[in-house]
mmCIF file with all atom_site columns, C-alpha atoms and ligand atoms in Angstrom:
data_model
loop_
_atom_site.group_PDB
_atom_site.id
_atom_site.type_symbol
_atom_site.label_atom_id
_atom_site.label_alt_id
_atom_site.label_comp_id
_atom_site.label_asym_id
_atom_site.label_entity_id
_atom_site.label_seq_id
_atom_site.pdbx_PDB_ins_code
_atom_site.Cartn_x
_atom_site.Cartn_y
_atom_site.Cartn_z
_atom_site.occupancy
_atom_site.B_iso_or_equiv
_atom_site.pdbx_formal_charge
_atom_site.auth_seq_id
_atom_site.auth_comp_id
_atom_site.auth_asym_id
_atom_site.auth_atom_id
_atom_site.pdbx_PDB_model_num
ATOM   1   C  CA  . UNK D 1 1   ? 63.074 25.139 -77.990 1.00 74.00 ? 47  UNK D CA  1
ATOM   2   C  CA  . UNK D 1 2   ? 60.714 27.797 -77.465 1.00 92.00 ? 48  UNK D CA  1
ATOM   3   C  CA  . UNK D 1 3   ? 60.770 31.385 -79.045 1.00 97.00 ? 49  UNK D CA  1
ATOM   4   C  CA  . UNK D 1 4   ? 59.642 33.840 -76.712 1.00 98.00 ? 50  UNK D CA  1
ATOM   5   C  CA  . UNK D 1 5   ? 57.627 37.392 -77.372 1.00 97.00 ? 51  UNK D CA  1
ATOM   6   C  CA  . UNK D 1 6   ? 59.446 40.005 -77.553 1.00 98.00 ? 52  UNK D CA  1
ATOM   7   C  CA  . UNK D 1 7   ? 58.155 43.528 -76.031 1.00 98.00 ? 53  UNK D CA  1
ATOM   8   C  CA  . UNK D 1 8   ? 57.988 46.800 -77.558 1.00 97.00 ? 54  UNK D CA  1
ATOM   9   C  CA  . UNK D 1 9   ? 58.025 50.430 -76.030 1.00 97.00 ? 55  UNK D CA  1
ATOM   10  C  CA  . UNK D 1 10  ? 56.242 51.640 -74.295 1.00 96.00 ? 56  UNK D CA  1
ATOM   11  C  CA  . UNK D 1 11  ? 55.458 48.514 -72.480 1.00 98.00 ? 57  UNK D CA  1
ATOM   12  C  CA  . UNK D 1 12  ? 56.133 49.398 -68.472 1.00 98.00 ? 58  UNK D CA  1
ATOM   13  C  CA  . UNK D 1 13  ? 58.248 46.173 -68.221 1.00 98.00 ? 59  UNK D CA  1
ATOM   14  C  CA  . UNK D 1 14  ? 61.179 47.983 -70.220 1.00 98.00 ? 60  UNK D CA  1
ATOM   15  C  CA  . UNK D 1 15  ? 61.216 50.807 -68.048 1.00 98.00 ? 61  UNK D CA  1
ATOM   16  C  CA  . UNK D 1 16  ? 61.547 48.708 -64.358 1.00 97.00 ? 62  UNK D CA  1
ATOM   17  C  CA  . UNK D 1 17  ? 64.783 48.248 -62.785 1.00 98.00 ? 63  UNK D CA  1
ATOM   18  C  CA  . UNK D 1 18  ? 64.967 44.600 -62.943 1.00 98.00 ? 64  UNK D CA  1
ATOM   19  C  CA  . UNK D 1 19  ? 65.745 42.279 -60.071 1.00 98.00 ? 65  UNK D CA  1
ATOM   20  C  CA  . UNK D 1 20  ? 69.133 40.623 -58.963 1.00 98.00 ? 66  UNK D CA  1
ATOM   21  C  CA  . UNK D 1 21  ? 68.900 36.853 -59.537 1.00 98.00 ? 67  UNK D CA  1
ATOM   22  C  CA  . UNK D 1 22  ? 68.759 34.348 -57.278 1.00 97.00 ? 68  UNK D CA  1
ATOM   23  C  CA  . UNK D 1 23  ? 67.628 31.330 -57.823 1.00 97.00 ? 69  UNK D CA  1
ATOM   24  C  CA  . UNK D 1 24  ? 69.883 29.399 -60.656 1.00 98.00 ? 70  UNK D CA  1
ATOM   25  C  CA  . UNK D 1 25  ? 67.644 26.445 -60.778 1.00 98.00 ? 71  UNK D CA  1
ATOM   26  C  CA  . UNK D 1 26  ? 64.865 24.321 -63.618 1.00 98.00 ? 72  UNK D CA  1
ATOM   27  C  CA  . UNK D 1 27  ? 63.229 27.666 -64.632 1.00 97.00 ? 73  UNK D CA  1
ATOM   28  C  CA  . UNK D 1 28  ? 65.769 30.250 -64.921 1.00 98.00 ? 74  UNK D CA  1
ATOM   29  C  CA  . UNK D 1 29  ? 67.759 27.375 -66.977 1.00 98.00 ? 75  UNK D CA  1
ATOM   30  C  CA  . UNK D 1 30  ? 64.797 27.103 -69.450 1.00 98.00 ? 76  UNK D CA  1
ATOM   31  C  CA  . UNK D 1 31  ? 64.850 30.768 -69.394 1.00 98.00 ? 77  UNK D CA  1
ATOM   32  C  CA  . UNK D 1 32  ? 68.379 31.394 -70.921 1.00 98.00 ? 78  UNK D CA  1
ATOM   33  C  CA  . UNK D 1 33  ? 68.085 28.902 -73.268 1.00 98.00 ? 79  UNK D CA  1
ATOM   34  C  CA  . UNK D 1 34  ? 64.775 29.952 -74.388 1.00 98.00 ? 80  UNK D CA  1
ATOM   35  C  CA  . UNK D 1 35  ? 66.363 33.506 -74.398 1.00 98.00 ? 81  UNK D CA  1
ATOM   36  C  CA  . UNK D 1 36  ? 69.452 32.443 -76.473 1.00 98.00 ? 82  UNK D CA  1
ATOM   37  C  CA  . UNK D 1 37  ? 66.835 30.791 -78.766 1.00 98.00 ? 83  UNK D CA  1
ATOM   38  C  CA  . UNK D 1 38  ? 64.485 33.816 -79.585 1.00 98.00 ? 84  UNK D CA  1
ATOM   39  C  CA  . UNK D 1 39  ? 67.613 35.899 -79.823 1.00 97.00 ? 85  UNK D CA  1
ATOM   40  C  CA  . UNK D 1 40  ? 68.785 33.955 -82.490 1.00 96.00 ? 86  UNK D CA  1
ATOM   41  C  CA  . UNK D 1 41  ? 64.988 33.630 -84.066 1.00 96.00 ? 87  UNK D CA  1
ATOM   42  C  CA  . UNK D 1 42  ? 64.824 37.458 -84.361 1.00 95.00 ? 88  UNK D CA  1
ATOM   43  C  CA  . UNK D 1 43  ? 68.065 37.407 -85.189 1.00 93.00 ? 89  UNK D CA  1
ATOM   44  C  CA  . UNK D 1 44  ? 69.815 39.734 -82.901 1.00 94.00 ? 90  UNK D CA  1
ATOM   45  C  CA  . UNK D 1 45  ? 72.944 40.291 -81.219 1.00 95.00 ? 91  UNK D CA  1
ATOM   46  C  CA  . UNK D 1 46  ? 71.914 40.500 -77.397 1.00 97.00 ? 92  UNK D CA  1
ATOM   47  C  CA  . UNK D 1 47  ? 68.839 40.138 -75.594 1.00 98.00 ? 93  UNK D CA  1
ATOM   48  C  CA  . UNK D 1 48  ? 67.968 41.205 -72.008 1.00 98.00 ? 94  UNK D CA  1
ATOM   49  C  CA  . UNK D 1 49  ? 65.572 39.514 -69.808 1.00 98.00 ? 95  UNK D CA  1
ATOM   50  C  CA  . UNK D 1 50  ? 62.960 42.152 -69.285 1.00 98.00 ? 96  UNK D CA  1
ATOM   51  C  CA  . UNK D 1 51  ? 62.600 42.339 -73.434 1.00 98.00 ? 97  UNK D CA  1
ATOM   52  C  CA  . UNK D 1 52  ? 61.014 39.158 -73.269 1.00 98.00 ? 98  UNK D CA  1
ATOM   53  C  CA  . UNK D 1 53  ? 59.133 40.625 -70.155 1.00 98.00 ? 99  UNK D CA  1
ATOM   54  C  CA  . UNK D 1 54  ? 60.977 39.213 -67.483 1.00 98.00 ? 100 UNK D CA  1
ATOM   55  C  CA  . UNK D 1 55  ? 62.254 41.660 -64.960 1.00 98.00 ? 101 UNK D CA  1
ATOM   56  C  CA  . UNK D 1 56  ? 65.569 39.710 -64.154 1.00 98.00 ? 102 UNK D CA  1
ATOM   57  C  CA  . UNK D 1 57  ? 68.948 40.532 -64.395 1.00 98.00 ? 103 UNK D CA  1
ATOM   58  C  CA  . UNK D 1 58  ? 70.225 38.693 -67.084 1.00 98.00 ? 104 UNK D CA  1
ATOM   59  C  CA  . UNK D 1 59  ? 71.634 38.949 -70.823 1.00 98.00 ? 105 UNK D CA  1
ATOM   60  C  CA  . UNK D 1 60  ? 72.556 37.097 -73.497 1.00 98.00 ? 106 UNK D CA  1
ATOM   61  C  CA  . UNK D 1 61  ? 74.666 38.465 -76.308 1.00 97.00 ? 107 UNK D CA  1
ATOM   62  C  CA  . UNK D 1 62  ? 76.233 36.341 -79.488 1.00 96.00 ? 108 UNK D CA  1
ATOM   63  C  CA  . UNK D 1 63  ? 78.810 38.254 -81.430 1.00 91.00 ? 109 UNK D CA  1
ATOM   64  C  CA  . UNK D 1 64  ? 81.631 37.321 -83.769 1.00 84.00 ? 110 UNK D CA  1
ATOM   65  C  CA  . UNK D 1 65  ? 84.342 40.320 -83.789 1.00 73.00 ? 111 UNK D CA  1
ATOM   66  C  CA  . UNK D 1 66  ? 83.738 40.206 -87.597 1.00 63.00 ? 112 UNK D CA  1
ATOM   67  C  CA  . UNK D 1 67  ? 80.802 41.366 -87.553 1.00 51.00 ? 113 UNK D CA  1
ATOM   68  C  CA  . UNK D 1 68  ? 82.693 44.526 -87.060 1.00 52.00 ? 114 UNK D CA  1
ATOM   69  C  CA  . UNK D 1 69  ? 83.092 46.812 -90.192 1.00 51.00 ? 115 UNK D CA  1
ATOM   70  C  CA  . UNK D 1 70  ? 86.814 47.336 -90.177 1.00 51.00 ? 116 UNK D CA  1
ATOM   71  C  CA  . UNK D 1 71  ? 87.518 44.088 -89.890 1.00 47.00 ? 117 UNK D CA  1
ATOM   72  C  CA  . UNK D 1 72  ? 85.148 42.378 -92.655 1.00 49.00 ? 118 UNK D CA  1
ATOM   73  C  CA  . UNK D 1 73  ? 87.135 45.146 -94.805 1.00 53.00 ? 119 UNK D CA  1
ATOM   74  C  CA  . UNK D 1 74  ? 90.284 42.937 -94.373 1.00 55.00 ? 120 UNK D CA  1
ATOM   75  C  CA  . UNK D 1 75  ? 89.884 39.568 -96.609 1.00 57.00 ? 121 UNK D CA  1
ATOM   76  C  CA  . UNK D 1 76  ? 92.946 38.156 -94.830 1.00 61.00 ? 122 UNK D CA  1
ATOM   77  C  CA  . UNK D 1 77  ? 91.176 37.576 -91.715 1.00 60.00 ? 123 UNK D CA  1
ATOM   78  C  CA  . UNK D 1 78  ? 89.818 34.210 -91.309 1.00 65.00 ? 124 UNK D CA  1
ATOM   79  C  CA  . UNK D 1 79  ? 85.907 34.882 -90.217 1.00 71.00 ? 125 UNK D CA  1
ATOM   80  C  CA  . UNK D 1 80  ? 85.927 34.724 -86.385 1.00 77.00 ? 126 UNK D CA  1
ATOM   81  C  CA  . UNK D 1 81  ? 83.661 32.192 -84.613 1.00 85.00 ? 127 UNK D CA  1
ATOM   82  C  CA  . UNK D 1 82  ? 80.524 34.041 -82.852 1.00 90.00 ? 128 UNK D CA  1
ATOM   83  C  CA  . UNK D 1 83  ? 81.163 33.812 -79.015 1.00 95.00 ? 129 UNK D CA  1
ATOM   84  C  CA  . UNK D 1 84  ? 77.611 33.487 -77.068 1.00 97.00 ? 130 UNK D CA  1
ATOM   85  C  CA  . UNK D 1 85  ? 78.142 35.101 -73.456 1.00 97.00 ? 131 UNK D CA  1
ATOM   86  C  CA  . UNK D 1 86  ? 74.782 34.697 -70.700 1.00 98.00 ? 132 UNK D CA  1
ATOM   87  C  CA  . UNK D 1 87  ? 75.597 37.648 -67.540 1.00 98.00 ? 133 UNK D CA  1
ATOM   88  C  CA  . UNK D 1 88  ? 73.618 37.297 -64.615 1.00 98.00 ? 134 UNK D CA  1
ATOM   89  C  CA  . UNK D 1 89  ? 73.806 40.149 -62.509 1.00 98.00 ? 135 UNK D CA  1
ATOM   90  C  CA  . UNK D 1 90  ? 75.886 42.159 -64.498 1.00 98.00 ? 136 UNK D CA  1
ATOM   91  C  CA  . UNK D 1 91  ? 78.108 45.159 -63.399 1.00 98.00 ? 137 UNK D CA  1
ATOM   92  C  CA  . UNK D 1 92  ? 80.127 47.470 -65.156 1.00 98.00 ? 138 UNK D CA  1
ATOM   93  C  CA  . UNK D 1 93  ? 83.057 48.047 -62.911 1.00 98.00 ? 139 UNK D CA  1
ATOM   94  C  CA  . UNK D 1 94  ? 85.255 49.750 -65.206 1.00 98.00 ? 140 UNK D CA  1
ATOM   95  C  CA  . UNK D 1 95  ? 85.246 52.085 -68.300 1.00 97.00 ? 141 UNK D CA  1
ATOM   96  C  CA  . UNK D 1 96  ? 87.253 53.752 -70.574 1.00 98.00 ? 142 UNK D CA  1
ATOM   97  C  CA  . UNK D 1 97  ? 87.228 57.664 -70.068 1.00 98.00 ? 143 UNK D CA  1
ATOM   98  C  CA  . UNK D 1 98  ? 87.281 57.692 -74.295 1.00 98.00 ? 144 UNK D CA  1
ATOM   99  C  CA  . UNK D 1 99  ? 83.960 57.356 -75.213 1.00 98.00 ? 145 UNK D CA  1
ATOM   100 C  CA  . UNK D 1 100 ? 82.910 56.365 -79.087 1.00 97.00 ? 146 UNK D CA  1
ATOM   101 C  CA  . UNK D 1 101 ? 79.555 57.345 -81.444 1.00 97.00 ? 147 UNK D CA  1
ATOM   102 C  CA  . UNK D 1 102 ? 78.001 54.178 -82.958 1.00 96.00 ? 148 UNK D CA  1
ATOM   103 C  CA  . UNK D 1 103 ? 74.689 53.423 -84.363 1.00 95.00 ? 149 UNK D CA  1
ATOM   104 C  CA  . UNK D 1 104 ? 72.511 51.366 -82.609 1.00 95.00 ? 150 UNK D CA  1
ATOM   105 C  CA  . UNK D 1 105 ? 69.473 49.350 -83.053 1.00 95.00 ? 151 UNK D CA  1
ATOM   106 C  CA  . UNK D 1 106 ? 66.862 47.318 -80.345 1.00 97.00 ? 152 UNK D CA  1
ATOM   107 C  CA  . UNK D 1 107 ? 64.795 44.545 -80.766 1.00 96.00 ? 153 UNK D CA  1
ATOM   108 C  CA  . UNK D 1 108 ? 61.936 46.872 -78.520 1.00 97.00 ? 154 UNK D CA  1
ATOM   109 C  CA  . UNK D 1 109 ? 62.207 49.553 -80.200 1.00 96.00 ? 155 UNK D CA  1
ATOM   110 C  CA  . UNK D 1 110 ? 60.613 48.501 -83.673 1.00 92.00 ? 156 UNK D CA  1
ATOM   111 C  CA  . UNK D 1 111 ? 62.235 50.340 -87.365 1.00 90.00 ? 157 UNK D CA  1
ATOM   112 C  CA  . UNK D 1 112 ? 64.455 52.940 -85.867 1.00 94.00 ? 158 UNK D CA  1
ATOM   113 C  CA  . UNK D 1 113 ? 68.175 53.174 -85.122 1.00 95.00 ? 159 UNK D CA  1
ATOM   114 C  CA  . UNK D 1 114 ? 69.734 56.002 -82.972 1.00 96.00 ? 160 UNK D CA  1
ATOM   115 C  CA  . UNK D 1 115 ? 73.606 57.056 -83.205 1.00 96.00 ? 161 UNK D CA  1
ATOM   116 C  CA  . UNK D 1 116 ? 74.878 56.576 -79.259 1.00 97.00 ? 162 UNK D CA  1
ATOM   117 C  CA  . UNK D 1 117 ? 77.874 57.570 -77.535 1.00 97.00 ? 163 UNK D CA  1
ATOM   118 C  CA  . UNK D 1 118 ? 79.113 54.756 -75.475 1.00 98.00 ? 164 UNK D CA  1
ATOM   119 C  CA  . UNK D 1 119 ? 82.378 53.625 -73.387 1.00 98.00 ? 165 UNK D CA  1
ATOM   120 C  CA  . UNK D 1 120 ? 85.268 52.431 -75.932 1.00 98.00 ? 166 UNK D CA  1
ATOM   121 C  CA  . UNK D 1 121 ? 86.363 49.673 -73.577 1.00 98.00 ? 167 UNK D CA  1
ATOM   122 C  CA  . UNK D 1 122 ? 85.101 48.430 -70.354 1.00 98.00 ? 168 UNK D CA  1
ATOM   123 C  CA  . UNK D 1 123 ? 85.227 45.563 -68.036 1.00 98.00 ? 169 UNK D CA  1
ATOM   124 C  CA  . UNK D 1 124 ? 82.784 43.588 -66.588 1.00 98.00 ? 170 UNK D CA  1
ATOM   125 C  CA  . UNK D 1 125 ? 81.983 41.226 -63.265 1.00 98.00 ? 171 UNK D CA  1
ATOM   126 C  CA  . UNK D 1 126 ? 78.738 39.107 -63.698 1.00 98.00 ? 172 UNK D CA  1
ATOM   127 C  CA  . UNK D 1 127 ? 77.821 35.470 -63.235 1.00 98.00 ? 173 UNK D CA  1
ATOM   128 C  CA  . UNK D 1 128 ? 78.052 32.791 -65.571 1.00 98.00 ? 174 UNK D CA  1
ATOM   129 C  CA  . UNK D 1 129 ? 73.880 30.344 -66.007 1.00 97.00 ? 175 UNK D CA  1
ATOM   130 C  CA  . UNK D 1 130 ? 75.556 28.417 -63.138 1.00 97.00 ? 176 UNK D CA  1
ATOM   131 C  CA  . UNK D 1 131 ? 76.243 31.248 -60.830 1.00 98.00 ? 177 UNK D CA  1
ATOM   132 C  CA  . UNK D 1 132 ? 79.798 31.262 -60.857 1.00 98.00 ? 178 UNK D CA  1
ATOM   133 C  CA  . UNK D 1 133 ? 81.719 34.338 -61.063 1.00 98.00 ? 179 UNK D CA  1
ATOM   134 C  CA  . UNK D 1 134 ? 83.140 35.543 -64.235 1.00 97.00 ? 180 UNK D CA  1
ATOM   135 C  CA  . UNK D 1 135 ? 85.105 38.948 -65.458 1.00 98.00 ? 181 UNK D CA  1
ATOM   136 C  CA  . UNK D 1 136 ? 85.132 39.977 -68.981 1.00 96.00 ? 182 UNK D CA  1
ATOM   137 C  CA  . UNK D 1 137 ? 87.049 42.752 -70.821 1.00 97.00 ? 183 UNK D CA  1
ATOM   138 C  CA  . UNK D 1 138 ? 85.204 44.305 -73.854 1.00 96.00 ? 184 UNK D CA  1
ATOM   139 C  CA  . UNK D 1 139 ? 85.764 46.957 -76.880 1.00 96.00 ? 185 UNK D CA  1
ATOM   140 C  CA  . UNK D 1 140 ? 84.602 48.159 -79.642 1.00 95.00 ? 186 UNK D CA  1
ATOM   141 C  CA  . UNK D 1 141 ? 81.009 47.024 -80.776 1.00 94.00 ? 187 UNK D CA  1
ATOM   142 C  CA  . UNK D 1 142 ? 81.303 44.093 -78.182 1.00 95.00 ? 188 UNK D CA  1
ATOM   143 C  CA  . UNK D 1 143 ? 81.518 47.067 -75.466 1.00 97.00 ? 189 UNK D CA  1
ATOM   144 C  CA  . UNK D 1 144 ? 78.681 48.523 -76.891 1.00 97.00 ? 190 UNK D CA  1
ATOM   145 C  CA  . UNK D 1 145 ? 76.438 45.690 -76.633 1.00 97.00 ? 191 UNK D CA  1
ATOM   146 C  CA  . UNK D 1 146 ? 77.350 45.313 -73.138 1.00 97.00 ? 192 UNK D CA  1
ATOM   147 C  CA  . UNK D 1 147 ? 76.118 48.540 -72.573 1.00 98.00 ? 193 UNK D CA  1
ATOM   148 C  CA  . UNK D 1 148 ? 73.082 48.969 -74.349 1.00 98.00 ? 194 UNK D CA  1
ATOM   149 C  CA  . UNK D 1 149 ? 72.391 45.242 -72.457 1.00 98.00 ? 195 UNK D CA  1
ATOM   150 C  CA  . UNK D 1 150 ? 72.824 46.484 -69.591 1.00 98.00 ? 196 UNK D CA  1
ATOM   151 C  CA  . UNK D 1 151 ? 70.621 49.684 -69.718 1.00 98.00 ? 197 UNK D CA  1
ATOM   152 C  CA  . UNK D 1 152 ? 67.850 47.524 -70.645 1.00 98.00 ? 198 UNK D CA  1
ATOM   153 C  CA  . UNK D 1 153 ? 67.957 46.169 -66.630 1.00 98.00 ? 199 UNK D CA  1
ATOM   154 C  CA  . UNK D 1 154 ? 68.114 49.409 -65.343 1.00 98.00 ? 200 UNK D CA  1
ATOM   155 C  CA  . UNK D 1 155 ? 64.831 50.545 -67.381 1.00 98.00 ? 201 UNK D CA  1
ATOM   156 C  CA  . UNK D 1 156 ? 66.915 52.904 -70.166 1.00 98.00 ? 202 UNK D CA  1
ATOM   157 C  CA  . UNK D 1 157 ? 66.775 52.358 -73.572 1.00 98.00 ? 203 UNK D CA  1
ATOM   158 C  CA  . UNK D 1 158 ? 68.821 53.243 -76.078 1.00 97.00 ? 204 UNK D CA  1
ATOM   159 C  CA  . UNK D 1 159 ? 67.096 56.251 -77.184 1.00 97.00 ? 205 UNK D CA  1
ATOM   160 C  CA  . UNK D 1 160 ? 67.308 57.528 -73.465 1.00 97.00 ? 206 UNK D CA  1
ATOM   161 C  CA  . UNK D 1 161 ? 70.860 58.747 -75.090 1.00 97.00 ? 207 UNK D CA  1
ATOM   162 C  CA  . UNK D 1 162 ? 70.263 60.402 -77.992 1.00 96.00 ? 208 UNK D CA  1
ATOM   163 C  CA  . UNK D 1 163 ? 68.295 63.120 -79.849 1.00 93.00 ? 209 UNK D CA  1
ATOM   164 C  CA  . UNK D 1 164 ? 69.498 61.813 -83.167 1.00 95.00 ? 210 UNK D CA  1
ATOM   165 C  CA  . UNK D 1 165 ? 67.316 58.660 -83.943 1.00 94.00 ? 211 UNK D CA  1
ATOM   166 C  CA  . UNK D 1 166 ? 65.988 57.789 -87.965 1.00 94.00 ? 212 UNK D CA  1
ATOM   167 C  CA  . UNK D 1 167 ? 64.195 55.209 -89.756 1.00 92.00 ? 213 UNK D CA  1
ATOM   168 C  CA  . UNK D 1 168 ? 67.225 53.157 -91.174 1.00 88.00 ? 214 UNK D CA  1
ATOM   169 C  CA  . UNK D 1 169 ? 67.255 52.886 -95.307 1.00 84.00 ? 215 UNK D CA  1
ATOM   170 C  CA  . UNK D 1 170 ? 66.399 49.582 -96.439 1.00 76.00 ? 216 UNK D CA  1
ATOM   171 C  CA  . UNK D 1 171 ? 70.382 49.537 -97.031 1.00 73.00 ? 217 UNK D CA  1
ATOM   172 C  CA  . UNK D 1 172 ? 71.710 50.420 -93.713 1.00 72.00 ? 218 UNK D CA  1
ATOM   173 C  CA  . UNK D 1 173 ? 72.009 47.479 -91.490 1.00 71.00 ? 219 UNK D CA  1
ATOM   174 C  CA  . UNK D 1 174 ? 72.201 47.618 -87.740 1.00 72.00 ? 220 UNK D CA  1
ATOM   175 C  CA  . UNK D 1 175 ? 72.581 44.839 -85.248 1.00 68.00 ? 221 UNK D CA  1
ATOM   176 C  CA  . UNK D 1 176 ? 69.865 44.535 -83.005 1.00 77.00 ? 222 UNK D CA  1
ATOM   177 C  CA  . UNK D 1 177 ? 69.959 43.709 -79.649 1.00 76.00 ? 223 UNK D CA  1
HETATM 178 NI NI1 . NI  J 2 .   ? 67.814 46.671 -76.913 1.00 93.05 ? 35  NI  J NI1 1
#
């Protein structure tokens, strides 16, 4: 197991548009499991490769629909298990014209969270570690993570979408990712 740095803005790295994958062999193996390791570490709920300064297109998110406000609120619910998804090559390839505002947090972006308006639903086509071909449907804050993951291989961050960004009270928790 190996925990990984993690960059901060303004490091250049965060800003490239990062490169397709190719190669699924030894070291990109070592590299998702490293990455699913450091995002748990920090903790956080996703990670993208170029935050750990690799300009590759991959992400790894690990999210339990729980972890969602609304439905914590409900004791009935029996605690959902937290799903761990790795997307190589990710595309968005469809998205909900409604669009929702939701505060966000980044693992690069150190003390600050930012209220974003992103997609309320949207699909997505991306390879599994293995490079086999995969389509997932997402809403609510598992949507949103998608999203903000994705940005981070196309150079934007979070804050790239907003004006309205805040140091968070020691109260207000915010996934990370
Ligand atoms: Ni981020």
């Amino acid at each position: 197991m190996a925990i990984l740095d993690i960059i901060s803005v303004p490091d250049p790295i965060l800003r490239r548009k990062a490169r397709k994958v190719t190669d699924f062999g030894k070291d990109f193996q070592m590299l998702v499991t490293n990455m699913i390791d450091t995002m748990r570490d920090a903790p956080g709920v996703g990670l993208a490769a170029p935050q750990v300064a690799v300009s590759q297109r991959v992400v790894v998110i690990e999210y339990a629909e729980d972890d969602e406000e609304e439905v914590e609120e409900n004791a009935d619910t029996p605690a959902a298990p937290k799903k761990l998804y790795v997307l190589v090559n990710p595309e968005i390839i469809e998205k909900s014209e409604e669009m929702v505002l939701g505060i966000e947090g980044c693992l690069s972006v150190p003390d600050l969270v930012g209220e974003v308006d992103r997609h309320e639903r949207i699909t997505v086509k991306a390879l599994n570690r293995h490079g086999q071909p995969t389509k997932i449907k997402a809403e609510g804050w598992l949507a949103r993570i998608f999203q903000h993951e994705i940005d981070h291989l196309e150079g934007i961050i979070y804050t790239d979408r907003t004006d309205k960004v805040w140091k968070p009270r020691d109260d207000e928790e915010t996934p990370l990712d």
